[in-house]
mmCIF file of C-alpha atoms in Angstrom:
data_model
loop_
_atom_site.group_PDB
_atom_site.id
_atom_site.type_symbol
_atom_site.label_atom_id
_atom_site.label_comp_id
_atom_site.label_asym_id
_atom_site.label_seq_id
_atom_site.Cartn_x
_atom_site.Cartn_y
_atom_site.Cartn_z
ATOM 1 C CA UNK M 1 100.117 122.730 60.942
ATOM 2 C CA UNK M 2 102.363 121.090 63.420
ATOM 3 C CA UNK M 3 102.883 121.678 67.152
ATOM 4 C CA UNK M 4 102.723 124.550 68.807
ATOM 5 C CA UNK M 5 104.900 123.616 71.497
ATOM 6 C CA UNK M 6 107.791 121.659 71.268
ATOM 7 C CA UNK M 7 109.112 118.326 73.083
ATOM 8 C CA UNK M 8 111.963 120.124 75.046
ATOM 9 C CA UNK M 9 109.646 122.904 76.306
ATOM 10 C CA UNK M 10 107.785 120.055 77.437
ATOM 11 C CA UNK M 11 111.082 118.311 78.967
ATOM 12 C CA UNK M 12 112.326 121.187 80.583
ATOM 13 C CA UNK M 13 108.945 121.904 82.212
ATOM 14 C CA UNK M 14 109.204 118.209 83.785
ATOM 15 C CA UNK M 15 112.817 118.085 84.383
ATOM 16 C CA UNK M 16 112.418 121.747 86.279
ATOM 17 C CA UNK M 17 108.696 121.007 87.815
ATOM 18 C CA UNK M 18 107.869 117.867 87.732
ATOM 19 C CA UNK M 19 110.858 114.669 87.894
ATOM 20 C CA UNK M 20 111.932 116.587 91.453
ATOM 21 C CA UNK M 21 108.593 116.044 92.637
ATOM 22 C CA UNK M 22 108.273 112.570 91.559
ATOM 23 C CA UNK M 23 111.873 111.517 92.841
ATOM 24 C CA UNK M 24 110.996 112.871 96.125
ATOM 25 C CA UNK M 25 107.636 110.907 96.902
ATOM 26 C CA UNK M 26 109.367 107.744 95.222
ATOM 27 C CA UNK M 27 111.908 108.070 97.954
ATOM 28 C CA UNK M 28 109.893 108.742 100.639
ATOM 29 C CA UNK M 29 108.772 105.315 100.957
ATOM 30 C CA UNK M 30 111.428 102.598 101.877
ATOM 31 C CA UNK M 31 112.404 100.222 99.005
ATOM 32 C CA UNK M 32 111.662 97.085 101.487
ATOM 33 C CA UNK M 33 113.173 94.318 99.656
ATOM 34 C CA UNK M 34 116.693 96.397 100.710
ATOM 35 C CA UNK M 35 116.286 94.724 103.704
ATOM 36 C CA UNK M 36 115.642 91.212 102.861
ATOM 37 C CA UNK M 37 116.947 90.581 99.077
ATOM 38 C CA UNK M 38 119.980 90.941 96.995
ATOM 39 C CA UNK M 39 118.983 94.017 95.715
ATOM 40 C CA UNK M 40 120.903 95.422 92.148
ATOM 41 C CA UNK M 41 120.039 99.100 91.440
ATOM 42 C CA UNK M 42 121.329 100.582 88.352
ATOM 43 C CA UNK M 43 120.548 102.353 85.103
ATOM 44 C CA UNK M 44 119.024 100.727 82.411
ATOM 45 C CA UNK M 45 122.230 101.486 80.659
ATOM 46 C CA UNK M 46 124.237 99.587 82.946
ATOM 47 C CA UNK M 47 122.234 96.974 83.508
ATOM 48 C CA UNK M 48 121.977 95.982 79.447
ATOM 49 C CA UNK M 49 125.642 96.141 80.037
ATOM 50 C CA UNK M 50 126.334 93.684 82.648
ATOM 51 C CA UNK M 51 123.375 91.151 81.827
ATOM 52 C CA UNK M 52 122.850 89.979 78.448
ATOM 53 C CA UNK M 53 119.221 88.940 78.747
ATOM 54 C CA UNK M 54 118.661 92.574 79.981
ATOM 55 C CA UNK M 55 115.808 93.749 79.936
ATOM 56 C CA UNK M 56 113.870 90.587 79.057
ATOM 57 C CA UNK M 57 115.039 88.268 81.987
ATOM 58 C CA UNK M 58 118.336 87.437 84.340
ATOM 59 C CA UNK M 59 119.634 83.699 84.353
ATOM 60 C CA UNK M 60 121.466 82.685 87.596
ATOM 61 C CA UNK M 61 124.032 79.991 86.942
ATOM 62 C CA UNK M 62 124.450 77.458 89.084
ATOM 63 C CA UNK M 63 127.159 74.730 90.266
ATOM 64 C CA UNK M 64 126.225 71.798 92.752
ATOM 65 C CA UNK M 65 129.202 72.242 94.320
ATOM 66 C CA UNK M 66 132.803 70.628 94.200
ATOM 67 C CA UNK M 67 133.611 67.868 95.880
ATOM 68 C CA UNK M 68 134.615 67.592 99.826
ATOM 69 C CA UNK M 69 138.854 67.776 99.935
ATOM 70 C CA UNK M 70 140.169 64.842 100.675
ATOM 71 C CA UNK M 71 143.563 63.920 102.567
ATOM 72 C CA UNK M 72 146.343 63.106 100.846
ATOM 73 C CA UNK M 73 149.664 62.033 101.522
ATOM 74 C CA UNK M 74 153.014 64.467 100.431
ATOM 75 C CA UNK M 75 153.776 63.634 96.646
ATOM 76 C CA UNK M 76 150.391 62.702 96.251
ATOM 77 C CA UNK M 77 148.605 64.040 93.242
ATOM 78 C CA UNK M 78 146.000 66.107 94.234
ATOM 79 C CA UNK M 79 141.806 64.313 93.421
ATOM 80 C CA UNK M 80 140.561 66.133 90.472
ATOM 81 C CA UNK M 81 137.277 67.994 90.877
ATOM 82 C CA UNK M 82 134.334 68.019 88.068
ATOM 83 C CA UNK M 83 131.877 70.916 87.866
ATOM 84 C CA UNK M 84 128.476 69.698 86.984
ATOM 85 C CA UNK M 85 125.701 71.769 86.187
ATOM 86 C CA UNK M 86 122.822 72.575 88.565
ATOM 87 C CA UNK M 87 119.738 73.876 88.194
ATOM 88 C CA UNK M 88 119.490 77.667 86.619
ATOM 89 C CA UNK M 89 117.464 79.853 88.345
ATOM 90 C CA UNK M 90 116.080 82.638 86.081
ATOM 91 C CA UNK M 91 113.516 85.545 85.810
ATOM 92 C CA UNK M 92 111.613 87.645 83.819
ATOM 93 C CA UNK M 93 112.522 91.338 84.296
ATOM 94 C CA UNK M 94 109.101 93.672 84.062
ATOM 95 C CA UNK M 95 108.418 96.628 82.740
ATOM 96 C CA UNK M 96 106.103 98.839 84.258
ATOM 97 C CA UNK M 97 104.790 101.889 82.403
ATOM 98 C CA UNK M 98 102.360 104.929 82.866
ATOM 99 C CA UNK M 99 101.929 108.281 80.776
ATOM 100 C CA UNK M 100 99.849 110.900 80.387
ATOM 101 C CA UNK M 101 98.936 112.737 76.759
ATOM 102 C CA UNK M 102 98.325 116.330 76.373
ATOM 103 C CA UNK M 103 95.963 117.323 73.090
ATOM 104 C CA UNK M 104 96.544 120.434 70.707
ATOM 105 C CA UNK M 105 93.702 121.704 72.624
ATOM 106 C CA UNK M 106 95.609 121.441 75.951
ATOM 107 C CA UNK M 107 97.957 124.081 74.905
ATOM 108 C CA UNK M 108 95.673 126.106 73.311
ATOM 109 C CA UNK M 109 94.158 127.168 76.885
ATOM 110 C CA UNK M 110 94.729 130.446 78.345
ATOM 111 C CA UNK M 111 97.837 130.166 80.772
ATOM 112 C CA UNK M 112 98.039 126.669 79.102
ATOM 113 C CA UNK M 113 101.957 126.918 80.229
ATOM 114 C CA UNK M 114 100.659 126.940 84.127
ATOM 115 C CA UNK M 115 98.085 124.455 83.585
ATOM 116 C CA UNK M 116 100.134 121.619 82.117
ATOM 117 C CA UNK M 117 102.654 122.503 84.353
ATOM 118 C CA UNK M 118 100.155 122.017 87.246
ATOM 119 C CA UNK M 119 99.276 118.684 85.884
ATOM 120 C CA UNK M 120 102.716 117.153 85.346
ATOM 121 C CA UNK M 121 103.043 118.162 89.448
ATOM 122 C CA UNK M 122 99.945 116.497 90.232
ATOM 123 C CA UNK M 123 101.242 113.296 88.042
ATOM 124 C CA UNK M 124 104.672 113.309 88.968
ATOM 125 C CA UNK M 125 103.579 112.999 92.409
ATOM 126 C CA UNK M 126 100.970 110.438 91.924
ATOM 127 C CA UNK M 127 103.662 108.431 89.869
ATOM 128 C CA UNK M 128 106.111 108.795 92.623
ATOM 129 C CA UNK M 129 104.050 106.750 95.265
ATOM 130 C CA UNK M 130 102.528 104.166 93.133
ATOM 131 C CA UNK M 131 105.901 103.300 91.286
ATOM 132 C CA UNK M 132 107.592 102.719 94.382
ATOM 133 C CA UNK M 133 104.344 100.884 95.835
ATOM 134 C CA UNK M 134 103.839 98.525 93.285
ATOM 135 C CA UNK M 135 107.564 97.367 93.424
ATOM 136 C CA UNK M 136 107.073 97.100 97.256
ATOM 137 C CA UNK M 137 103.763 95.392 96.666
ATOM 138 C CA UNK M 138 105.297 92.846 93.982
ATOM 139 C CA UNK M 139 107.994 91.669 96.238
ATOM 140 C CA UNK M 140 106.228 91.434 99.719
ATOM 141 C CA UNK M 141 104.350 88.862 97.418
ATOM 142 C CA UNK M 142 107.103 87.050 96.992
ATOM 143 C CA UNK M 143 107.131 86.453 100.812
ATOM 144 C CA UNK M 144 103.462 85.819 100.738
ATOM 145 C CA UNK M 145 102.993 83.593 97.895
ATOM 146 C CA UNK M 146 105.949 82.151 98.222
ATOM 147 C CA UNK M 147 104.385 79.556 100.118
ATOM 148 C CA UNK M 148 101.561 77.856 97.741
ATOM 149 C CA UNK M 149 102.431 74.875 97.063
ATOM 150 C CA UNK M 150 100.419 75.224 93.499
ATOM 151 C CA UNK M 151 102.575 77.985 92.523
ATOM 152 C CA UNK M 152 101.338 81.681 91.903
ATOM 153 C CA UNK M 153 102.154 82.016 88.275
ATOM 154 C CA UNK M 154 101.390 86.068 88.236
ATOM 155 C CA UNK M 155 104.009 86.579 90.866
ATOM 156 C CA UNK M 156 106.916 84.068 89.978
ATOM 157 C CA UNK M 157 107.355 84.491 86.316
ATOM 158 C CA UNK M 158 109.918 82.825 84.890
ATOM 159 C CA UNK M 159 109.347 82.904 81.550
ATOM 160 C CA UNK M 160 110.668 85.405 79.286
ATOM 161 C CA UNK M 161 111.961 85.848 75.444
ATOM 162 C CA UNK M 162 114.332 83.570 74.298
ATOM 163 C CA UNK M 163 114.455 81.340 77.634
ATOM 164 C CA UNK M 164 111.422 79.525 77.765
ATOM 165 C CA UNK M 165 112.197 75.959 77.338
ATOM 166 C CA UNK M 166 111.604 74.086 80.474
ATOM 167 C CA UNK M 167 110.405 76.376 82.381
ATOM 168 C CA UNK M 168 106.961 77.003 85.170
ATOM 169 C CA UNK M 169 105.462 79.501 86.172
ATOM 170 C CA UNK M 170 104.623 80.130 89.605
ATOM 171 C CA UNK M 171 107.066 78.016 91.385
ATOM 172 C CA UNK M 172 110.992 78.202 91.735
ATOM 173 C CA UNK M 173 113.957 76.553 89.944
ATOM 174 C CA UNK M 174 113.468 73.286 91.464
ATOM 175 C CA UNK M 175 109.486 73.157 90.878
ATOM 176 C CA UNK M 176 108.747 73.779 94.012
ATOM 177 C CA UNK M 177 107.427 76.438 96.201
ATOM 178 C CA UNK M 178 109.875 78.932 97.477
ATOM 179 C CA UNK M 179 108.844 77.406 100.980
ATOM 180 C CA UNK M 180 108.286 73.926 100.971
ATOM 181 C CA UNK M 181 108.148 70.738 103.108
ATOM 182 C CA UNK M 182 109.988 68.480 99.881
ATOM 183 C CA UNK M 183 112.192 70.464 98.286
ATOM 184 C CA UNK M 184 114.710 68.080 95.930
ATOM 185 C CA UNK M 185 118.570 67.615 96.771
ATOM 186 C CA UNK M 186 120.047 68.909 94.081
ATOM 187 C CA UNK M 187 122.189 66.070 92.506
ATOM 188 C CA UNK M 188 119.446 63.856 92.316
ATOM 189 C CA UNK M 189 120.394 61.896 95.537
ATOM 190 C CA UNK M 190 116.709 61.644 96.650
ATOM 191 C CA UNK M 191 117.160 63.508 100.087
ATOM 192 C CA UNK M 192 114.752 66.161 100.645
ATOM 193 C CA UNK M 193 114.537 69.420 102.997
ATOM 194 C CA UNK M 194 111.881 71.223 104.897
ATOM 195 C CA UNK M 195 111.347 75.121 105.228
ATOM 196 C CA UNK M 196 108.043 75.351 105.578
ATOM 197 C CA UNK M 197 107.014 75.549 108.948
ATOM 198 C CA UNK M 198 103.144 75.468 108.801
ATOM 199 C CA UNK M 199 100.257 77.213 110.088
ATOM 200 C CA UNK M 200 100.111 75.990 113.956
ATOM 201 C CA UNK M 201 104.283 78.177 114.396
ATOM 202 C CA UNK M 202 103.007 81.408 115.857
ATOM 203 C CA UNK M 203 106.054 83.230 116.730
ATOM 204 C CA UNK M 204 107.897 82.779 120.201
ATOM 205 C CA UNK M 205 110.993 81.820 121.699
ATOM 206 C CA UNK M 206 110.910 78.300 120.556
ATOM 207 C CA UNK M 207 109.310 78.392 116.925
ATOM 208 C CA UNK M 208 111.795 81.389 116.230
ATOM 209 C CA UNK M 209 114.500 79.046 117.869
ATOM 210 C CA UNK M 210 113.488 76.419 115.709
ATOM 211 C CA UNK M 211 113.478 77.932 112.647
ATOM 212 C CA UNK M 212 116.853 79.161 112.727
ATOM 213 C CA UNK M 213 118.289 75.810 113.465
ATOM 214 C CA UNK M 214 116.292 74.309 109.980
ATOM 215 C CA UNK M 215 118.340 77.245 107.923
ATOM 216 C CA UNK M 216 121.690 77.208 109.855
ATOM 217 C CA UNK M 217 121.706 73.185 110.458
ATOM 218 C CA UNK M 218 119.460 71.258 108.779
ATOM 219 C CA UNK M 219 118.873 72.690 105.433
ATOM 220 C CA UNK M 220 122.687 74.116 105.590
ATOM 221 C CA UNK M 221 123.993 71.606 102.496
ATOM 222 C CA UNK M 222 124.749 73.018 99.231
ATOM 223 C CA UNK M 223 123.696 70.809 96.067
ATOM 224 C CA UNK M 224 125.831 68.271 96.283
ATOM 225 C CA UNK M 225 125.235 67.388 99.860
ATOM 226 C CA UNK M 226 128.166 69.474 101.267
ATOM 227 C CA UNK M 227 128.089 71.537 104.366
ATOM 228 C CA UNK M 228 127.814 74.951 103.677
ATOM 229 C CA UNK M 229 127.798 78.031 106.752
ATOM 230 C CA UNK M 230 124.292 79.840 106.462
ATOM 231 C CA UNK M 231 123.422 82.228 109.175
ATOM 232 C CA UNK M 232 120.039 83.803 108.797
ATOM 233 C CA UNK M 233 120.152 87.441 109.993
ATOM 234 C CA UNK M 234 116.188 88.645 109.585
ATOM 235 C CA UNK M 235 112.992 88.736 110.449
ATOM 236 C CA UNK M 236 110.739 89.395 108.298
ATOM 237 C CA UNK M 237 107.207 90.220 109.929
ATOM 238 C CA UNK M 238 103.636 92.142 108.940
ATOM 239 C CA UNK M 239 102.965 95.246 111.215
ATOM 240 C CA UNK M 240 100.348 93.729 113.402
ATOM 241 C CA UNK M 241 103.457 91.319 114.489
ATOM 242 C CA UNK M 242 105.628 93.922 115.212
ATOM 243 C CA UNK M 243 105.264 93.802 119.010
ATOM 244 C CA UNK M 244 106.005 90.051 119.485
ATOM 245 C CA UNK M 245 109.010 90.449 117.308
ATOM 246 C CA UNK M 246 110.223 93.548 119.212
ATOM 247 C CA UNK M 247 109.621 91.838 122.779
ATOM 248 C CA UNK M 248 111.680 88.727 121.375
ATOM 249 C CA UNK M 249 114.777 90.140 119.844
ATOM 250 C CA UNK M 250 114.720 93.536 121.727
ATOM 251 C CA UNK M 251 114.371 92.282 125.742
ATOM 252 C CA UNK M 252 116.864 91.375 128.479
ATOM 253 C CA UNK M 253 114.800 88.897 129.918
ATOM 254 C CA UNK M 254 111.857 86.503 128.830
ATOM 255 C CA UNK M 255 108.596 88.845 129.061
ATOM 256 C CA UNK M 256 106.087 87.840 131.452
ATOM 257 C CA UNK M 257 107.638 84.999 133.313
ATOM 258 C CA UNK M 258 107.869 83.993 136.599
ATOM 259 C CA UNK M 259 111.407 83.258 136.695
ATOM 260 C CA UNK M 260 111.977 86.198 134.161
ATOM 261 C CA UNK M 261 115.132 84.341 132.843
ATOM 262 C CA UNK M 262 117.605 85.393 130.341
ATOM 263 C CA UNK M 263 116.294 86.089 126.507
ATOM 264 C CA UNK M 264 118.270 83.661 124.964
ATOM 265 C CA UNK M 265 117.416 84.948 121.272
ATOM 266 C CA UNK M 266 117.673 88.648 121.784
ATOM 267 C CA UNK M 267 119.180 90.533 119.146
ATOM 268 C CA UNK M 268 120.184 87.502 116.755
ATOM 269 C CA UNK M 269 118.957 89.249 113.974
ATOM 270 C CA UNK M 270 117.482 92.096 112.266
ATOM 271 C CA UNK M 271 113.896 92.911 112.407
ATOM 272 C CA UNK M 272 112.318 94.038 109.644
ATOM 273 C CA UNK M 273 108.665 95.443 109.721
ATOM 274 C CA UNK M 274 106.569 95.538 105.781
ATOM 275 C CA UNK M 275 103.919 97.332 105.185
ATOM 276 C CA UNK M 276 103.056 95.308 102.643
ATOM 277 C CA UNK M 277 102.850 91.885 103.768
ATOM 278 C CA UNK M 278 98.706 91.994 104.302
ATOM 279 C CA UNK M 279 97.659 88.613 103.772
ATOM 280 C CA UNK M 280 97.941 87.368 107.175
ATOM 281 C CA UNK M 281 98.777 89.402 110.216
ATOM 282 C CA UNK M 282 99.805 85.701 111.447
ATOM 283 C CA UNK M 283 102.739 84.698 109.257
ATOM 284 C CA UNK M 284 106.679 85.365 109.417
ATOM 285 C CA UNK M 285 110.011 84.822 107.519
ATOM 286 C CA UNK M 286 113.424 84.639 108.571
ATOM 287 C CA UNK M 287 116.484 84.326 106.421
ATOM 288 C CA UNK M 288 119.976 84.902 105.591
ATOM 289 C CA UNK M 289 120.725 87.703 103.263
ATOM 290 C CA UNK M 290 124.098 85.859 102.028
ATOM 291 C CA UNK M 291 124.744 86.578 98.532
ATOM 292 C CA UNK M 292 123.510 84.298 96.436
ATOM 293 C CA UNK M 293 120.877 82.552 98.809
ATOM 294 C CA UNK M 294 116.919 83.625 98.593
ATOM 295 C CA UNK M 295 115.955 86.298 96.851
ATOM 296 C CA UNK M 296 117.739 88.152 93.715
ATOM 297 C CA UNK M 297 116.503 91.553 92.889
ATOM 298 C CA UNK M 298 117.790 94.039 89.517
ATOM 299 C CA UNK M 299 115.737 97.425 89.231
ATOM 300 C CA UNK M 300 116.399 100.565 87.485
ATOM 301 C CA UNK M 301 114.713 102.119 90.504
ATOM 302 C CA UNK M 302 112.580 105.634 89.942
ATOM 303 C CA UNK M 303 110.624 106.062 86.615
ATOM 304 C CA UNK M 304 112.924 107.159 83.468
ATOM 305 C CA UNK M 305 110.758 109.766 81.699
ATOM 306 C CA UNK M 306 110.541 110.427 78.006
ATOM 307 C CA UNK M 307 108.611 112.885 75.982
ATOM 308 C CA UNK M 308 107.140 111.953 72.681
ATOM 309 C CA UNK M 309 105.527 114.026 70.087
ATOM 310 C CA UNK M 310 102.704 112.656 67.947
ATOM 311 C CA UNK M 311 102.453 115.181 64.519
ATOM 312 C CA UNK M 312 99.508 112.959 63.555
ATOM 313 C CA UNK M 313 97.425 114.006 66.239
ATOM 314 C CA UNK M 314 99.044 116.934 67.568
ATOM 315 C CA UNK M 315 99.345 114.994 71.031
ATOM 316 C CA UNK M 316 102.813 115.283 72.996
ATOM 317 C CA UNK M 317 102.885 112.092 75.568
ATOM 318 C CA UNK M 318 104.850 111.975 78.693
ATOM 319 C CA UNK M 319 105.972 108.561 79.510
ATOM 320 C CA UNK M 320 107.574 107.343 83.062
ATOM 321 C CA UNK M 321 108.909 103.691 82.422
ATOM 322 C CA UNK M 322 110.683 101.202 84.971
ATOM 323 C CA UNK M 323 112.333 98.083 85.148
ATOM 324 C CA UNK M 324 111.941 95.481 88.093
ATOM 325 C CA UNK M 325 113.129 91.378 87.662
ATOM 326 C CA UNK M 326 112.750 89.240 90.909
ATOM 327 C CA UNK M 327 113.460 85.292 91.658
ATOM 328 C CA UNK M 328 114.660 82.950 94.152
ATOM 329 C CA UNK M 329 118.418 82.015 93.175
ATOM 330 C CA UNK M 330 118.472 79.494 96.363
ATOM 331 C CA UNK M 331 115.544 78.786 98.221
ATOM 332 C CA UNK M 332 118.191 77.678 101.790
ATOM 333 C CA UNK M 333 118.704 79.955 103.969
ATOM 334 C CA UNK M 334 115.368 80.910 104.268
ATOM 335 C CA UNK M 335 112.289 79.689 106.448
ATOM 336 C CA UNK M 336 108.405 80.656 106.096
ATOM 337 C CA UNK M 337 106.690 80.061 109.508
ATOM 338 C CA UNK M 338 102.474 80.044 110.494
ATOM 339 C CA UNK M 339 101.243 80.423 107.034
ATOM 340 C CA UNK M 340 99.298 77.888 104.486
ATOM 341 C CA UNK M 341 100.522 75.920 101.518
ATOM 342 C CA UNK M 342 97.604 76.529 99.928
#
């Protein structure tokens, strides 16, 4: 005896009842890596499309650079360039999952009908705020972790099928922390750079000062040793921070000061308030949200749901499925201020 209900009554009853529900509480919350990532939202379709490690992992290729231009005299042939190969920042692209199964039994119930459509509300809602929680969650740890100089293997995972040669776990492409005090010149040169600004940078005037000048100045080369232009344009801060980073970029003057002079660093960037960031009320980020610097983000964004019939067991499952890859493409630009190494 098979089913007595079919898949697409089970479809239509959570395209009709249930998806709007979900959609709406996923996008309720703020996707918070929007405002401090390179964020890539598109179908699965697309994104198989345009990647070809999709959905496994994204590889970031890199350049050092090209040579400085050099003057030359009319007539002159022009230097040639070489391109030489950098390092190759990649990621593992998740998949997150969650269903729900309903038995032969389930629609065997009087008013079964309004009962499992009663359910699929209650889940589609459920799925709806922890979908869009756990991606939040995920990539505030970026921020968070970001900073151990060990490496946090569960949060940067870059690793995946067919690209796992020569790869770690836990740190970035340069085997490093995303925020360190020794991160490697590319080329091999043997000059280092600093953004890591440790644990005794609360925020103020100066240490915010100072932080911009390390990713606009001092850490402004590109892999070859070239000056690049980087101009950091957020703040990234936990809530209970919130009013030291509003008095700082939002006031005319310096707060409580007895000459009340001019705020020199109001309104030089964004601020940009996380939920999410928990793991010290303390700590703070700034960066520049320059294409291809920091952060590189590709999601498929709210759940795709899929409805599966099981004639073994007379079960019908409803599945809601996601896809989320994160990594650091270029750790410059970006500064990690009052917060441990370890």
């Amino acid at each position: 005896m098979g089913l007595s209900v079919s898949v697409s009554q089970v479809e239509d009853l959570f395209v009709n009842k249930g998806y709007p529900v979900m959609l709406e509480r996923y996008n309720a919350t703020p996707f918070y890596a929007d405002s401090f990532a390179d964020v890539e939202t598109a179908s699965y379709e697309s994104l198989a499309e345009k990647y070809g490690d999709f959905p496994n992992g994204y590889t970031h290729g890199a350049v050092l650079g090209m040579d400085q231009p050099r003057e030359i005299e009319h007539g002159q042939e022009a230097p040639a360039d070489t391109l030489v190969d950098g390092y190759n920042p990649q990621f593992k692209v998740r998949k997150f999952a969650r269903s729900i199964t309903f038995t032969e039994e389930d629609f065997s119930k009087r008013n079964a009908m309004a009962q499992i459509t009663d359910t699929l509300g209650m889940v589609s809602e459920s799925w709806g705020n922890t979908f869009i929680a756990w991606e939040n969650a995920l990539l505030a740890d970026y921020l968070q972790k970001g900073t151990l100089s060990a490496g946090h293997p569960a949060t940067f995972k870059n690793r995946y099928q067919g690209r796992s040669a020569n790869v770690t776990d836990g740190l970035i492409y340069d085997g490093k922390a995303w925020f360190a005090d020794d991160h490697p010149q590319d080329d091999g040169s043997g000059a280092s750079y600093d953004n890591l600004m440790g644990t005794s940078n609360a925020l103020s005037t100066t240490t915010l000062q100072d932080a911009v000048i390390r990713a606009s100045v001092t850490n402004a080369f590109d892999g070859r040793g070239n000056r690049i232009v980087i101009m950091p344009d957020v703040l990234i801060v936990p809530p209970g921070l919130q009013w030291t980073a509003k008095g700082l970029l939002e006031s005319d003057r310096v707060a409580e000061t007895a000459n009340n002079g001019i705020n020199t660093v109001r309104g030089i960037m964004q601020l940009v308030v996380n939920p999410f960031l928990t793991d010290n009320a303390a700590a703070w980020w700034i960066g520049s949200r320059q294409p291809g610097l920091g952060l590189k983000v590709i999601r498929t964004g709210a759940p795709r749901v899929r409805v599966i019939a099981n004639q073994t067991d007379m079960t019908i499952q409803v599945q809601a499925v996601s896809y989320l890859g994160a990594g650091v493409v270029n750790w410059r630009g970006w500064v990690s201020a009052n917060k441990a190494a370890s």
